[in-house]
Amino acid sequence: ADGHAPVIAGPDRDPREVYPSDPELEIGEFEIPAEGLTDQQRKRALNRLETYLVGKHGTMVGFQGNQDMARCQQDLGRFLEFHLNNVGDPFQQGNYKVNTKIVERAVLDHYASLWRAAWPYDAENPDSYWGYVLTMGSTEGNLYALASARDYLSGKKLITEPGGDDGQPVAQMMYVQAAPPTPAAGGDPRPEAPDNAYRPVAFYSEDTHYSVIRAVRTLAIDTFAAIGRREYPGQCPIADEWPMEVPSRGGAEGSGEIDVEALEGLVRFFAERGHPILLLLNFGTTFKGAYDNVEKVAARLVPIFAEHGLLEREIEFEPGRIDRRRGFWVHVDGALGAGFMPFLRIAAAEERGSELAVQLRREIKGKIPEFDFGLEVHGVDVVSSLVMSGHKWPGAPWPCGVFMTKNKFRVEPPATPAYTGSPDTTFAGSRNGLSPLVLWNHLASRSIREHAALAVRALRVTRYLESSLRELEDRLDREDRLPEGGLHVDRSPMALTVRFLRPNDHLVEKWSLSCQPMPVKSGGPRHYAHVFAMPSVTEEKVDAFVEDLFAEGAFDRPE
Ligand SMILES: COC(=O)[C@H](CCSC)/N=C/c1c(COP(=O)(O)O)cnc(C)c1O
């Protein structure tokens, strides 16, 4: 009004008309005016939000997030008094002293023991684990793993003692593009395609989480489909046209596991042409909770790697400076599965007559699948890196997780910023110092056996959920209210989730259901929803959910 530029820009339109309205929450209560909000206004808004969240929290069954926050607030609330920042490498104290790196190391050690890696961390031991607690969730871990794999396979300098060739500290680590590799003695040099040796090819299945697709694009990593369509048109070994992703067994209506035979054919095609292989396997897929058979994949691919000089190859940085490394990288996306499968393995190792072992055998008939650093095939430790989300199985009030690899696979960090006093070896700059506390509290609050019992219980609740949905199908059928084609109840082997026909929007909203259309052979997409039996989902919650599905119109489709 007085001709001066406004202190802050006013709204072009009323946010209440623009943002999606929610009957329980009004955006107008949360907008922040130039004069701020009074204490009373802030308290009213926060109370309104808490009431909303309490309601949703009680019926949250649709995603893989464990809603049981255990003792987070009581035990850890006091740490909100600090700006906890674990900036830099977890194993180097650095100059930012208000950190929880000592807790982070304890958490990493424990996961290294659960994932059968060599621990504690030892910089001198190539086989020792190295890892860090993620500030985002498995998306960050997958991004970091794929970036590491890309650089490792394309000949970037591996991590070495800090310092240059003359032993003097270097101001800035630079990437060194190595000369084309000469396959180790006995390998068959392929002069016809020396440049492929630094062109890693990425493989992942059609059930892979969308964050991986974003990651390969962000990192400019070529997938087998991209190179196949561009450089080998019409030569796909498994289909007339190169599929965008490795097919899953049985396609969209299958279990969600990767088709190992299809993968083998695709990998062989590129290994024969000298490409290093970058493979991402799922261990608990997003929608079906399926586990790629890591053992079977390894048994099929290791001989191919051996045949084509990819088990170990020599890379020469500068004349006379030889570096021996692999021509493949296997990353296991264990966002959900890496958090609880180790505990099932522990339950299976119990005395055969123990209550835990007996309960486990009721849930799982076969062997507990291997997916971690302990898996060896033909003497090769197959897994190069692993990731887990902390807000899934463990249960955290915010996204977090763990990334883990081995020293021998680590690539030189692009920078060693003096001002943090620590090499820049993680993905983030500032790193969440509270997340290690949450994971530590989760792990330390129970014995290994009690964690194992929790994992077995989740399998039991999942089985209860599946049987309850199948009984519901019979009840609806008896009352002639069953949707045409039935409820399509399905559960993949050992999955913690059951999928079924998507119910109406009201129930999707009430129970926070994650939904996905699936292309099916008999015509258009079939709309599914799923429930994950995380530790916060009880039989009582399942009963209440299924009763809602029995109500009139529960499966009415929006017009
Ligand atoms: C629809 O469900 C999701 O997108 C959930 C995250 C929400 S559950 C808390 N899944 C995330 C996920 C991710 C990404 O993990 P986050 O970054 O921790 O969400 C990576 N890999 C797999 C196999 C995943 O399932």
PDB file of N, CA, C and O in Angstrom, residues 142-190:
ATOM      1  N   ASN A 142      20.180 -47.476  -2.681  1.00  0.00           N
ATOM      2  CA  ASN A 142      20.242 -48.017  -4.049  1.00  0.00           C
ATOM      3  C   ASN A 142      21.017 -47.079  -4.960  1.00  0.00           C
ATOM      4  O   ASN A 142      21.832 -47.509  -5.776  1.00  0.00           O
ATOM      5  N   LEU A 143      20.780 -45.782  -4.782  1.00  0.00           N
ATOM      6  CA  LEU A 143      21.479 -44.781  -5.589  1.00  0.00           C
ATOM      7  C   LEU A 143      22.985 -44.888  -5.348  1.00  0.00           C
ATOM      8  O   LEU A 143      23.793 -44.958  -6.265  1.00  0.00           O
ATOM      9  N   TYR A 144      23.353 -44.991  -4.077  1.00  0.00           N
ATOM     10  CA  TYR A 144      24.781 -45.072  -3.724  1.00  0.00           C
ATOM     11  C   TYR A 144      25.397 -46.370  -4.243  1.00  0.00           C
ATOM     12  O   TYR A 144      26.504 -46.383  -4.781  1.00  0.00           O
ATOM     13  N   ALA A 145      24.629 -47.442  -4.130  1.00  0.00           N
ATOM     14  CA  ALA A 145      25.144 -48.744  -4.594  1.00  0.00           C
ATOM     15  C   ALA A 145      25.364 -48.716  -6.102  1.00  0.00           C
ATOM     16  O   ALA A 145      26.415 -49.145  -6.599  1.00  0.00           O
ATOM     17  N   LEU A 146      24.396 -48.180  -6.829  1.00  0.00           N
ATOM     18  CA  LEU A 146      24.513 -48.158  -8.291  1.00  0.00           C
ATOM     19  C   LEU A 146      25.629 -47.222  -8.736  1.00  0.00           C
ATOM     20  O   LEU A 146      26.373 -47.518  -9.675  1.00  0.00           O
ATOM     21  N   ALA A 147      25.807 -46.114  -8.021  1.00  0.00           N
ATOM     22  CA  ALA A 147      26.908 -45.195  -8.359  1.00  0.00           C
ATOM     23  C   ALA A 147      28.248 -45.872  -8.096  1.00  0.00           C
ATOM     24  O   ALA A 147      29.178 -45.803  -8.907  1.00  0.00           O
ATOM     25  N   SER A 148      28.345 -46.579  -6.974  1.00  0.00           N
ATOM     26  CA  SER A 148      29.587 -47.292  -6.642  1.00  0.00           C
ATOM     27  C   SER A 148      29.872 -48.362  -7.689  1.00  0.00           C
ATOM     28  O   SER A 148      30.992 -48.511  -8.176  1.00  0.00           O
ATOM     29  N   ALA A 149      28.819 -49.109  -8.057  1.00  0.00           N
ATOM     30  CA  ALA A 149      28.994 -50.184  -9.032  1.00  0.00           C
ATOM     31  C   ALA A 149      29.429 -49.620 -10.381  1.00  0.00           C
ATOM     32  O   ALA A 149      30.340 -50.146 -11.029  1.00  0.00           O
ATOM     33  N   ARG A 150      28.773 -48.545 -10.785  1.00  0.00           N
ATOM     34  CA  ARG A 150      29.127 -47.926 -12.063  1.00  0.00           C
ATOM     35  C   ARG A 150      30.597 -47.536 -12.077  1.00  0.00           C
ATOM     36  O   ARG A 150      31.347 -47.859 -13.006  1.00  0.00           O
ATOM     37  N   ASP A 151      31.059 -46.880 -11.001  1.00  0.00           N
ATOM     38  CA  ASP A 151      32.439 -46.400 -10.960  1.00  0.00           C
ATOM     39  C   ASP A 151      33.424 -47.550 -10.826  1.00  0.00           C
ATOM     40  O   ASP A 151      34.482 -47.561 -11.453  1.00  0.00           O
ATOM     41  N   TYR A 152      33.046 -48.555 -10.052  1.00  0.00           N
ATOM     42  CA  TYR A 152      33.920 -49.724  -9.864  1.00  0.00           C
ATOM     43  C   TYR A 152      34.102 -50.452 -11.194  1.00  0.00           C
ATOM     44  O   TYR A 152      35.219 -50.782 -11.612  1.00  0.00           O
ATOM     45  N   LEU A 153      32.997 -50.648 -11.905  1.00  0.00           N
ATOM     46  CA  LEU A 153      33.037 -51.440 -13.147  1.00  0.00           C
ATOM     47  C   LEU A 153      33.599 -50.630 -14.318  1.00  0.00           C
ATOM     48  O   LEU A 153      34.069 -51.199 -15.300  1.00  0.00           O
ATOM     49  N   SER A 154      33.534 -49.290 -14.205  1.00  0.00           N
ATOM     50  CA  SER A 154      34.036 -48.504 -15.343  1.00  0.00           C
ATOM     51  C   SER A 154      35.465 -48.026 -15.092  1.00  0.00           C
ATOM     52  O   SER A 154      35.954 -47.127 -15.763  1.00  0.00           O
ATOM     53  N   GLY A 155      36.112 -48.622 -14.080  1.00  0.00           N
ATOM     54  CA  GLY A 155      37.551 -48.416 -13.969  1.00  0.00           C
ATOM     55  C   GLY A 155      38.000 -47.229 -13.156  1.00  0.00           C
ATOM     56  O   GLY A 155      39.124 -46.767 -13.281  1.00  0.00           O
ATOM     57  N   LYS A 156      37.098 -46.715 -12.307  1.00  0.00           N
ATOM     58  CA  LYS A 156      37.513 -45.586 -11.476  1.00  0.00           C
ATOM     59  C   LYS A 156      38.496 -46.064 -10.394  1.00  0.00           C
ATOM     60  O   LYS A 156      38.509 -47.255 -10.039  1.00  0.00           O
ATOM     61  N   LYS A 157      39.211 -45.144  -9.846  1.00  0.00           N
ATOM     62  CA  LYS A 157      40.243 -45.473  -8.853  1.00  0.00           C
ATOM     63  C   LYS A 157      39.606 -46.022  -7.578  1.00  0.00           C
ATOM     64  O   LYS A 157      38.610 -45.479  -7.098  1.00  0.00           O
ATOM     65  N   LEU A 158      40.141 -47.121  -7.076  1.00  0.00           N
ATOM     66  CA  LEU A 158      39.593 -47.672  -5.842  1.00  0.00           C
ATOM     67  C   LEU A 158      40.121 -46.903  -4.646  1.00  0.00           C
ATOM     68  O   LEU A 158      41.116 -46.196  -4.754  1.00  0.00           O
ATOM     69  N   ILE A 159      39.427 -47.082  -3.535  1.00  0.00           N
ATOM     70  CA  ILE A 159      39.825 -46.330  -2.351  1.00  0.00           C
ATOM     71  C   ILE A 159      41.209 -46.798  -1.924  1.00  0.00           C
ATOM     72  O   ILE A 159      41.541 -47.975  -2.005  1.00  0.00           O
ATOM     73  N   THR A 160      42.067 -45.855  -1.592  1.00  0.00           N
ATOM     74  CA  THR A 160      43.416 -46.263  -1.160  1.00  0.00           C
ATOM     75  C   THR A 160      43.712 -45.459   0.101  1.00  0.00           C
ATOM     76  O   THR A 160      42.898 -44.667   0.534  1.00  0.00           O
ATOM     77  N   GLU A 161      44.905 -45.631   0.609  1.00  0.00           N
ATOM     78  CA  GLU A 161      45.307 -44.823   1.742  1.00  0.00           C
ATOM     79  C   GLU A 161      45.199 -43.351   1.339  1.00  0.00           C
ATOM     80  O   GLU A 161      45.582 -43.001   0.221  1.00  0.00           O
ATOM     81  N   PRO A 162      44.701 -42.491   2.214  1.00  0.00           N
ATOM     82  CA  PRO A 162      44.675 -41.067   1.850  1.00  0.00           C
ATOM     83  C   PRO A 162      46.094 -40.615   1.495  1.00  0.00           C
ATOM     84  O   PRO A 162      47.042 -41.010   2.164  1.00  0.00           O
ATOM     85  N   GLY A 163      46.229 -39.931   0.391  1.00  0.00           N
ATOM     86  CA  GLY A 163      47.583 -39.461   0.046  1.00  0.00           C
ATOM     87  C   GLY A 163      47.861 -39.802  -1.405  1.00  0.00           C
ATOM     88  O   GLY A 163      47.302 -40.734  -1.943  1.00  0.00           O
ATOM     89  N   GLY A 164      48.742 -39.092  -2.026  1.00  0.00           N
ATOM     90  CA  GLY A 164      49.063 -39.303  -3.446  1.00  0.00           C
ATOM     91  C   GLY A 164      50.136 -40.378  -3.593  1.00  0.00           C
ATOM     92  O   GLY A 164      50.500 -41.041  -2.614  1.00  0.00           O
ATOM     93  N   ASP A 165      50.652 -40.521  -4.830  1.00  0.00           N
ATOM     94  CA  ASP A 165      51.635 -41.580  -5.082  1.00  0.00           C
ATOM     95  C   ASP A 165      52.894 -41.385  -4.243  1.00  0.00           C
ATOM     96  O   ASP A 165      53.542 -42.320  -3.829  1.00  0.00           O
ATOM     97  N   ASP A 166      53.166 -40.092  -3.976  1.00  0.00           N
ATOM     98  CA  ASP A 166      54.411 -39.882  -3.202  1.00  0.00           C
ATOM     99  C   ASP A 166      54.117 -39.908  -1.700  1.00  0.00           C
ATOM    100  O   ASP A 166      54.929 -39.520  -0.877  1.00  0.00           O
ATOM    101  N   GLY A 167      52.832 -40.338  -1.377  1.00  0.00           N
ATOM    102  CA  GLY A 167      52.512 -40.475   0.049  1.00  0.00           C
ATOM    103  C   GLY A 167      52.084 -39.159   0.668  1.00  0.00           C
ATOM    104  O   GLY A 167      51.630 -39.109   1.794  1.00  0.00           O
ATOM    105  N   GLN A 168      52.220 -38.062  -0.134  1.00  0.00           N
ATOM    106  CA  GLN A 168      51.792 -36.767   0.425  1.00  0.00           C
ATOM    107  C   GLN A 168      50.273 -36.638   0.252  1.00  0.00           C
ATOM    108  O   GLN A 168      49.739 -37.102  -0.750  1.00  0.00           O
ATOM    109  N   PRO A 169      49.585 -36.018   1.231  1.00  0.00           N
ATOM    110  CA  PRO A 169      48.124 -35.849   1.072  1.00  0.00           C
ATOM    111  C   PRO A 169      47.825 -35.076  -0.213  1.00  0.00           C
ATOM    112  O   PRO A 169      48.533 -34.135  -0.552  1.00  0.00           O
ATOM    113  N   VAL A 170      46.821 -35.554  -0.937  1.00  0.00           N
ATOM    114  CA  VAL A 170      46.427 -34.807  -2.135  1.00  0.00           C
ATOM    115  C   VAL A 170      45.266 -33.890  -1.766  1.00  0.00           C
ATOM    116  O   VAL A 170      44.418 -34.244  -0.959  1.00  0.00           O
ATOM    117  N   ALA A 171      45.279 -32.718  -2.349  1.00  0.00           N
ATOM    118  CA  ALA A 171      44.253 -31.727  -1.982  1.00  0.00           C
ATOM    119  C   ALA A 171      42.888 -32.245  -2.439  1.00  0.00           C
ATOM    120  O   ALA A 171      41.896 -32.121  -1.756  1.00  0.00           O
ATOM    121  N   GLN A 172      42.857 -32.855  -3.594  1.00  0.00           N
ATOM    122  CA  GLN A 172      41.547 -33.224  -4.128  1.00  0.00           C
ATOM    123  C   GLN A 172      41.701 -34.542  -4.876  1.00  0.00           C
ATOM    124  O   GLN A 172      42.476 -34.627  -5.813  1.00  0.00           O
ATOM    125  N   MET A 173      41.002 -35.575  -4.428  1.00  0.00           N
ATOM    126  CA  MET A 173      41.071 -36.850  -5.152  1.00  0.00           C
ATOM    127  C   MET A 173      40.448 -36.653  -6.532  1.00  0.00           C
ATOM    128  O   MET A 173      39.385 -36.074  -6.665  1.00  0.00           O
ATOM    129  N   MET A 174      41.114 -37.110  -7.543  1.00  0.00           N
ATOM    130  CA  MET A 174      40.541 -37.012  -8.882  1.00  0.00           C
ATOM    131  C   MET A 174      40.254 -38.429  -9.385  1.00  0.00           C
ATOM    132  O   MET A 174      40.953 -39.370  -9.063  1.00  0.00           O
ATOM    133  N   TYR A 175      39.218 -38.538 -10.175  1.00  0.00           N
ATOM    134  CA  TYR A 175      38.973 -39.832 -10.812  1.00  0.00           C
ATOM    135  C   TYR A 175      40.101 -40.127 -11.803  1.00  0.00           C
ATOM    136  O   TYR A 175      40.562 -39.243 -12.491  1.00  0.00           O
ATOM    137  N   VAL A 176      40.494 -41.376 -11.836  1.00  0.00           N
ATOM    138  CA  VAL A 176      41.529 -41.773 -12.797  1.00  0.00           C
ATOM    139  C   VAL A 176      40.884 -42.761 -13.756  1.00  0.00           C
ATOM    140  O   VAL A 176      40.405 -43.810 -13.334  1.00  0.00           O
ATOM    141  N   GLN A 177      40.809 -42.415 -15.013  1.00  0.00           N
ATOM    142  CA  GLN A 177      40.231 -43.351 -15.980  1.00  0.00           C
ATOM    143  C   GLN A 177      41.321 -44.334 -16.371  1.00  0.00           C
ATOM    144  O   GLN A 177      42.340 -43.958 -16.930  1.00  0.00           O
ATOM    145  N   ALA A 178      41.099 -45.578 -16.019  1.00  0.00           N
ATOM    146  CA  ALA A 178      42.163 -46.567 -16.248  1.00  0.00           C
ATOM    147  C   ALA A 178      42.218 -46.940 -17.716  1.00  0.00           C
ATOM    148  O   ALA A 178      41.281 -46.693 -18.477  1.00  0.00           O
ATOM    149  N   ALA A 179      43.313 -47.557 -18.098  1.00  0.00           N
ATOM    150  CA  ALA A 179      43.460 -48.059 -19.483  1.00  0.00           C
ATOM    151  C   ALA A 179      42.548 -49.276 -19.622  1.00  0.00           C
ATOM    152  O   ALA A 179      42.166 -49.888 -18.622  1.00  0.00           O
ATOM    153  N   PRO A 180      42.144 -49.642 -20.856  1.00  0.00           N
ATOM    154  CA  PRO A 180      41.301 -50.833 -21.032  1.00  0.00           C
ATOM    155  C   PRO A 180      41.962 -52.030 -20.335  1.00  0.00           C
ATOM    156  O   PRO A 180      43.176 -52.163 -20.359  1.00  0.00           O
ATOM    157  N   PRO A 181      41.143 -52.870 -19.696  1.00  0.00           N
ATOM    158  CA  PRO A 181      41.710 -53.992 -18.931  1.00  0.00           C
ATOM    159  C   PRO A 181      42.206 -55.091 -19.854  1.00  0.00           C
ATOM    160  O   PRO A 181      41.705 -55.250 -20.957  1.00  0.00           O
ATOM    161  N   THR A 182      43.179 -55.804 -19.362  1.00  0.00           N
ATOM    162  CA  THR A 182      43.565 -57.037 -20.077  1.00  0.00           C
ATOM    163  C   THR A 182      43.068 -58.176 -19.183  1.00  0.00           C
ATOM    164  O   THR A 182      43.450 -58.248 -18.022  1.00  0.00           O
ATOM    165  N   PRO A 183      42.177 -59.038 -19.698  1.00  0.00           N
ATOM    166  CA  PRO A 183      41.657 -60.106 -18.820  1.00  0.00           C
ATOM    167  C   PRO A 183      42.802 -60.858 -18.147  1.00  0.00           C
ATOM    168  O   PRO A 183      43.859 -61.019 -18.716  1.00  0.00           O
ATOM    169  N   ALA A 184      42.517 -61.288 -16.914  1.00  0.00           N
ATOM    170  CA  ALA A 184      43.565 -62.006 -16.165  1.00  0.00           C
ATOM    171  C   ALA A 184      44.019 -63.205 -16.993  1.00  0.00           C
ATOM    172  O   ALA A 184      43.305 -63.678 -17.862  1.00  0.00           O
ATOM    173  N   ALA A 185      45.229 -63.659 -16.684  1.00  0.00           N
ATOM    174  CA  ALA A 185      45.810 -64.786 -17.460  1.00  0.00           C
ATOM    175  C   ALA A 185      44.765 -65.888 -17.576  1.00  0.00           C
ATOM    176  O   ALA A 185      44.076 -66.226 -16.621  1.00  0.00           O
ATOM    177  N   GLY A 186      44.619 -66.426 -18.793  1.00  0.00           N
ATOM    178  CA  GLY A 186      43.632 -67.505 -18.976  1.00  0.00           C
ATOM    179  C   GLY A 186      42.336 -66.945 -19.513  1.00  0.00           C
ATOM    180  O   GLY A 186      41.557 -67.641 -20.134  1.00  0.00           O
ATOM    181  N   GLY A 187      42.098 -65.627 -19.279  1.00  0.00           N
ATOM    182  CA  GLY A 187      40.850 -65.073 -19.848  1.00  0.00           C
ATOM    183  C   GLY A 187      41.080 -64.924 -21.354  1.00  0.00           C
ATOM    184  O   GLY A 187      42.195 -64.925 -21.826  1.00  0.00           O
ATOM    185  N   ASP A 188      39.997 -64.826 -22.097  1.00  0.00           N
ATOM    186  CA  ASP A 188      40.224 -64.714 -23.553  1.00  0.00           C
ATOM    187  C   ASP A 188      40.082 -63.240 -23.931  1.00  0.00           C
ATOM    188  O   ASP A 188      39.006 -62.683 -23.902  1.00  0.00           O
ATOM    189  N   PRO A 189      41.230 -62.558 -24.236  1.00  0.00           N
ATOM    190  CA  PRO A 189      41.156 -61.133 -24.606  1.00  0.00           C
ATOM    191  C   PRO A 189      40.202 -60.963 -25.801  1.00  0.00           C
ATOM    192  O   PRO A 189      40.099 -61.823 -26.644  1.00  0.00           O
ATOM    193  N   ARG A 190      39.481 -59.871 -25.781  1.00  0.00           N
ATOM    194  CA  ARG A 190      38.524 -59.661 -26.870  1.00  0.00           C
ATOM    195  C   ARG A 190      38.868 -58.362 -27.565  1.00  0.00           C
ATOM    196  O   ARG A 190      38.248 -57.333 -27.319  1.00  0.00           O
TER     197      ARG A 190
END
